[in-house]
Every structure is written in C-alpha cells, then in structure tokens.
C-alpha positions in Angstrom: 91.3 79.4 115.1 91.7 75.6 114.8 95.1 73.7 115.4 97.0 76.9 116.0 96.2 78.2 112.4 95.2 81.9 111.8 94.1 83.7 108.8 94.6 87.3 108.4 92.9 89.6 105.8 93.9 93.2 105.2 92.8 95.7 102.6 94.6 98.9 102.3 95.2 101.8 100.1 98.9 102.3 99.2 98.4 105.8 97.4 95.7 107.3 95.1 94.7 104.7 92.6 96.6 101.8 94.0 94.5 99.4 96.2 96.0 96.3 97.9 94.6 93.1 99.4 97.0 90.9 101.4 96.0 87.5 102.9 98.1 85.4 105.3 97.6 81.9 106.8 99.8 81.2 109.7 100.6 78.5 112.0 101.4 79.5 115.7 101.6 83.2 116.6 103.4 84.1 113.3 100.0 84.2 111.2 98.7 86.9 113.6 101.5 89.4 112.6 102.5 88.5 109.0 99.7 90.4 107.5 100.6 93.5 109.5 104.2 93.2 108.5 103.0 93.0 104.7 100.9 95.9 105.1 103.8 98.0 106.9 106.2 97.0 104.2 104.0 97.9 101.3 102.8 101.1 103.0 106.5 102.4 103.4 106.7 102.5 99.6 108.5 105.6 98.0 105.6 106.9 96.3 107.4 108.4 93.1 108.6 104.8 92.3 105.3 103.9 91.7 105.2 105.2 88.3 107.1 102.5 87.0 105.6 98.8 86.9 109.1 97.2 87.2 109.8 99.4 90.4 106.4 98.5 91.8 107.2 94.6 91.5 110.8 95.2 93.1 108.9 97.0 95.9 106.7 94.1 96.6 109.6 91.7 96.5 111.3 94.1 99.0 108.3 94.2 101.3 108.4 90.3 101.3 111.8 90.1 102.3 111.4 92.9 105.0 108.5 90.9 106.3 110.5 87.7 106.3 113.5 89.5 108.4 110.9 91.2 110.8 109.1 88.1 111.7 112.7 86.2 112.2 113.7 89.2 114.5 110.5 88.5 116.4 110.7 84.9 116.6 111.7 84.7 120.2 108.6 86.5 121.1 106.5 84.6 118.6 107.7 81.0 119.2 107.8 78.5 116.5 105.7 78.9 113.5 105.2 80.3 110.0 102.9 81.8 107.5 102.1 81.7 103.8 100.8 84.7 102.0 99.2 86.2 98.9 99.2 89.9 98.1 97.2 91.5 95.2 97.7 95.2 94.2 95.2 96.7 91.8 96.6 99.7 90.1 94.1 102.2 88.4 91.8 99.3 87.8 94.2 98.4 84.7 96.9 96.2 86.2 96.8 93.6 89.0 100.0 92.8 90.6 99.9 89.3 92.6 102.7 87.9 94.8 102.6 84.7 96.7 104.7 82.5 98.9 103.5 79.0 100.0 100.4 77.6 98.7 97.8 80.3 98.3 96.3 80.7 94.9 94.9 83.5 92.9 92.7 82.8 89.9 91.0 85.0 87.5 88.3 84.2 85.1 88.0 85.4 81.5 85.1 84.2 79.4 84.8 81.3 81.4 88.3 80.3 81.4 90.5 80.1 84.7 94.0 81.7 84.6 96.1 80.9 87.5 98.2 83.9 88.6 100.0 82.4 91.4 102.0 79.2 92.0 102.1 76.5 94.7 105.6 76.6 96.2 106.2 72.8 96.8 109.0 71.1 98.1 109.4 68.8 95.3 109.5 71.8 92.8 112.3 73.5 94.7 114.3 70.2 95.6 117.6 71.3 94.2 117.5 74.7 96.1 116.5 72.8 99.3 119.4 70.4 98.9 121.8 73.1 98.0 121.1 74.7 101.2 121.9 71.7 103.3 118.0 70.5 103.6 116.1 67.5 102.4 112.7 66.6 100.9 110.8 63.6 102.5 108.4 61.9 100.5 107.0 59.1 102.3 104.5 56.8 100.8 101.0 58.2 101.2 102.0 61.6 102.6 102.9 64.9 101.0 106.5 66.1 100.4 108.1 68.0 103.3 111.1 70.3 103.7 112.9 68.6 106.3 110.1 66.1 107.0 108.2 69.0 108.7 106.9 71.5 106.2 104.6 71.2 103.0 105.5 74.3 101.4 109.0 75.6 100.3 108.4 79.4 100.6 107.2 81.0 103.8 107.7 83.6 106.6 108.8 82.5 109.6 109.8 78.9 110.8 113.1 80.0 111.9 114.4 76.5 112.6 114.1 75.8 108.8 115.5 79.1 107.7 118.3 78.0 105.6 116.2 75.6 103.6 113.1 78.0 102.9 112.8 80.9 100.7 110.5 84.1 101.3 111.0 85.3 97.6 107.5 85.6 96.2 106.4 84.5 92.8 105.1 87.8 91.3 103.0 88.1 88.1 101.6 91.4 86.6 98.2 90.9 84.7 96.6 93.3 82.3 92.9 93.5 83.2 89.7 95.2 82.2 86.0 94.5 82.9 85.7 91.2 81.4 87.5 89.4 84.2 85.3 88.2 86.9 85.5 86.7 90.4 85.2 82.8 90.0 82.5 83.2 92.8 80.2 85.2 90.7 
C-alpha cells in the first residue's frame, strides 16, 4: 500500500450460474472495506429476482447505493478517504454485467477489436451536476480537473466531505458474450 492507497479484489458466487468479481481502489481506510461492502450488497440479492435481466441491473445499482450509505455511516471509524470500484457479473457464461464508479475500466476484445464496457467518471463530464449540487470543478493549467479542487473522479464511495458533490450511481452495461471474447492479456 503506497500513499495510503489500497486495492481490493474479491470473487464470489451469488447463486448457481452467477459469478461475480469486484475490484476496488481506495485511499485511506475506505479502500479496505468497500470491496466487502459491495460483496455483501450483492450477496443479499433476492434470488428469484435474478430471472430478469432488468431486475439484476437494478440489484447492482441498489448494491452500490447501499455500499455508499454503509461507508458514509462508518466514516467516523474510517476517517477521510474514498474508493472507486468496478464489478463484473458473469451470468451462465452468456451475459456480462459491468458496473463502475470512478476511473476503473473494463475492456473486452472481440476479433482483435477492443470494446469498452465502462466509463471514466471525470469531473469535466459531470460539471453541471457538480455545479448544481453546490460544488465546483477546478481545472488548473497542467493539472487534471478535480471536484472542489480535491478529487479527480466525480463518482466514488466515501469522501464524506464531498458527499453533496459526488455520486455513487454506477454506470452499468450488459453485454452478450460468447467464446470469441478473450482477455486483452492473452
């Protein structure tokens, strides 16, 4: 752990045929708990709902919202800090559900062509939302845009002092997959 940054990786099975992988990157103590919070949120899924794709996407969004709330409630114990996250759920080896906040990326490769399944949540792209919530985006020459001059992502868990100006709503995409997709590392 350098500069107070921690990385979490957790793989878990939600139920038969559903496998998930969550990755978090946090600064301060928040990074140590956010991967467990996401796991707990997804693990509490009402299993019958998993028959419907839309329902599963809603469950992922609720898990992120619950994670955010839990981390904020623990902020007195955790102190300052926050975390970005990405979660992938493979359903029956047919569909891949990807959710992310912050600047984590998920990329699939099909026949040598990369396809992004996540987005970077940058302050410049969500300027209006930040401004409308009373925040600002600093953009000093030679520096990256920052929420209130402090954070380079517009969506994250934790960072209680910036709560009003950040979102924990994940970008979620559902991708039909098959055996022709490969990891970019292979």
